[in-house]
Amino acid sequence: MADKTRITIIGGGVGGYPAAIRAARMGADVTLIEKDALGGTCLNWGCIPTKSLLQSAGVIQTLKDSEVFGVKCKGYEVDFGPS
Ligand SMILES: Cc1cc2nc3c(=O)[nH]c(=O)nc-3n(C[C@H](O)[C@H](O)[C@H](O)COP(=O)(O)OP(=O)(O)OC[C@H]3O[C@@H](n4cnc5c(N)ncnc54)[C@H](O)[C@@H]3O)c2cc1C
């Protein structure tokens, strides 16, 4: 039986982890090395967190503009602490 192709991928961001999954599905023996957080910039600091903040900002703006829609909304608080 032929040896499996061995692949080492450095970095578990959106570049690295899909490559690791793809290579494993193609039958390779894959090692993924990640020095910090799996998911990389996009999942942990970039795309996803910024979209979450953007959505929160949109909700705040809707609350501020609520009287335009005939809704009086007072007394809300912004709290970005852990939920
Ligand atoms: C604020 C912000 C918002 C963004 N929004 C979007 C968006 O909406 N849409 C979009 O398409 N893109 C967005 N991006 C860009 C997106 O995050 C990057 O294009 C993407 O993360 C690049 O992926 P990558 O795998 O090449 O690198 P990274 O995600 O940076 O992953 C590299 C990984 O390698 C690891 N690593 C580095 N050196 C080593 C080492 N020596 N040993 C082991 N591990 C190592 C790192 O810890 C990291 O986890 C945004 C970026 C930022 C900063």
Coordinates of C-alpha atoms and ligand atoms in Angstrom, one line a residue:
M1 CA 0.0 0.0 0.0
A2 CA 1.4 3.5 -1.0
D3 CA 2.2 5.9 1.8
K4 CA -0.1 8.8 2.3
T5 CA 1.0 12.2 1.1
R6 CA 2.0 14.2 4.2
I7 CA 1.2 17.9 4.2
T8 CA 1.9 20.5 6.9
I9 CA 0.0 23.7 6.8
I10 CA 1.1 26.7 8.9
G11 CA -1.7 29.0 9.9
G12 CA -5.3 28.1 10.7
G13 CA -7.0 31.1 9.1
V14 CA -9.4 31.1 6.1
G15 CA -6.4 30.3 3.9
G16 CA -5.1 27.5 6.0
Y17 CA -8.0 25.5 7.5
P18 CA -10.0 25.1 4.2
A19 CA -6.7 23.9 2.6
A20 CA -6.3 21.4 5.4
I21 CA -9.8 20.1 5.1
R22 CA -9.5 19.8 1.3
A23 CA -6.2 18.0 1.5
A24 CA -7.5 15.6 4.2
R25 CA -10.6 14.9 2.0
M26 CA -8.3 14.1 -0.9
G27 CA -6.6 11.5 1.3
A28 CA -3.5 13.3 2.6
D29 CA -2.1 13.0 6.1
V30 CA -2.5 16.6 7.2
T31 CA -1.0 18.5 10.1
L32 CA -2.3 22.1 10.7
I33 CA -0.2 24.3 12.9
E34 CA -1.8 27.4 14.5
K35 CA 0.1 29.5 16.9
D36 CA -2.9 31.5 18.3
A37 CA -6.6 31.1 17.5
L38 CA -8.1 28.7 15.0
G39 CA -10.0 30.7 12.4
G40 CA -7.4 33.4 12.2
T41 CA -8.0 37.1 11.6
C42 CA -11.4 36.7 9.9
L43 CA -13.1 34.7 12.5
N44 CA -11.6 36.1 15.6
W45 CA -10.7 39.8 14.9
G46 CA -11.7 40.8 11.3
C47 CA -14.8 39.9 9.3
I48 CA -17.1 38.4 11.9
P49 CA -16.4 40.7 14.9
T50 CA -16.7 43.8 12.7
K51 CA -20.0 42.6 11.2
S52 CA -21.3 42.1 14.7
L53 CA -20.3 45.6 15.7
L54 CA -21.8 47.0 12.5
Q55 CA -25.1 45.2 13.3
S56 CA -25.0 46.6 16.9
A57 CA -24.4 50.1 15.5
G58 CA -27.4 49.7 13.1
V59 CA -29.6 48.7 16.1
I60 CA -28.5 51.8 18.0
Q61 CA -29.2 54.0 15.0
T62 CA -32.7 52.5 14.7
L63 CA -33.3 53.1 18.4
K64 CA -32.2 56.7 18.0
D65 CA -34.4 57.2 14.9
S66 CA -37.3 55.3 16.4
E67 CA -39.6 58.3 16.6
V68 CA -39.6 58.5 12.8
F69 CA -41.4 55.2 13.0
G70 CA -43.8 56.4 15.7
V71 CA -42.0 54.6 18.5
K72 CA -40.7 56.4 21.5
C73 CA -37.8 54.5 22.9
K74 CA -35.9 55.9 25.8
G75 CA -33.6 54.5 28.4
Y76 CA -31.6 52.0 26.4
E77 CA -28.0 51.3 27.3
V78 CA -25.1 50.1 25.2
D79 CA -23.1 47.4 26.8
F80 CA -20.5 45.5 24.8
G81 CA -19.5 43.3 27.7
P82 CA -19.6 39.5 27.5
S83 CA -23.1 38.2 27.3
Ligands
LIG1 C1 -11.0 44.4 10.5 C2 -11.0 43.4 9.4 C3 -12.2 43.2 8.7 C4 -12.2 42.3 7.6 N1 -13.3 42.0 7.0 C5 -13.3 41.2 5.9 C6 -14.5 40.9 5.2 O1 -15.6 41.4 5.5 N2 -14.5 40.1 4.2 C7 -13.3 39.5 3.7 O2 -13.3 38.7 2.8 N3 -12.2 39.7 4.4 C8 -12.1 40.6 5.5 N4 -11.0 40.8 6.1 C9 -9.8 40.2 5.6 C10 -9.6 38.7 6.1 O3 -9.7 38.7 7.5 C11 -8.3 38.2 5.6 O4 -8.3 38.3 4.2 C12 -8.2 36.7 6.0 O5 -8.2 36.6 7.4 C13 -6.8 36.2 5.4 O6 -6.8 34.8 5.8 P1 -5.4 34.1 5.9 O7 -5.7 32.7 6.3 O8 -4.5 34.4 4.8 O9 -4.7 34.9 7.2 P2 -5.1 35.0 8.7 O10 -6.6 34.9 8.9 O11 -4.3 36.1 9.2 O12 -4.6 33.6 9.3 C14 -3.2 33.4 9.5 C15 -3.1 32.5 10.7 O13 -1.7 32.0 10.7 C16 -1.3 32.0 12.1 N5 0.1 32.1 12.1 C17 0.9 33.1 11.6 N6 2.2 32.7 11.7 C18 2.2 31.5 12.3 C19 3.3 30.7 12.6 N7 4.5 31.0 12.5 N8 3.0 29.5 13.2 C20 1.7 29.1 13.4 N9 0.6 29.9 13.0 C21 0.9 31.1 12.5 C22 -2.0 33.2 12.7 O14 -2.1 33.1 14.1 C23 -3.3 33.2 12.0 O15 -4.3 32.5 12.7 C24 -10.9 41.7 7.2 C25 -9.8 41.9 7.9 C26 -9.8 42.8 9.0 C27 -8.5 43.0 9.7

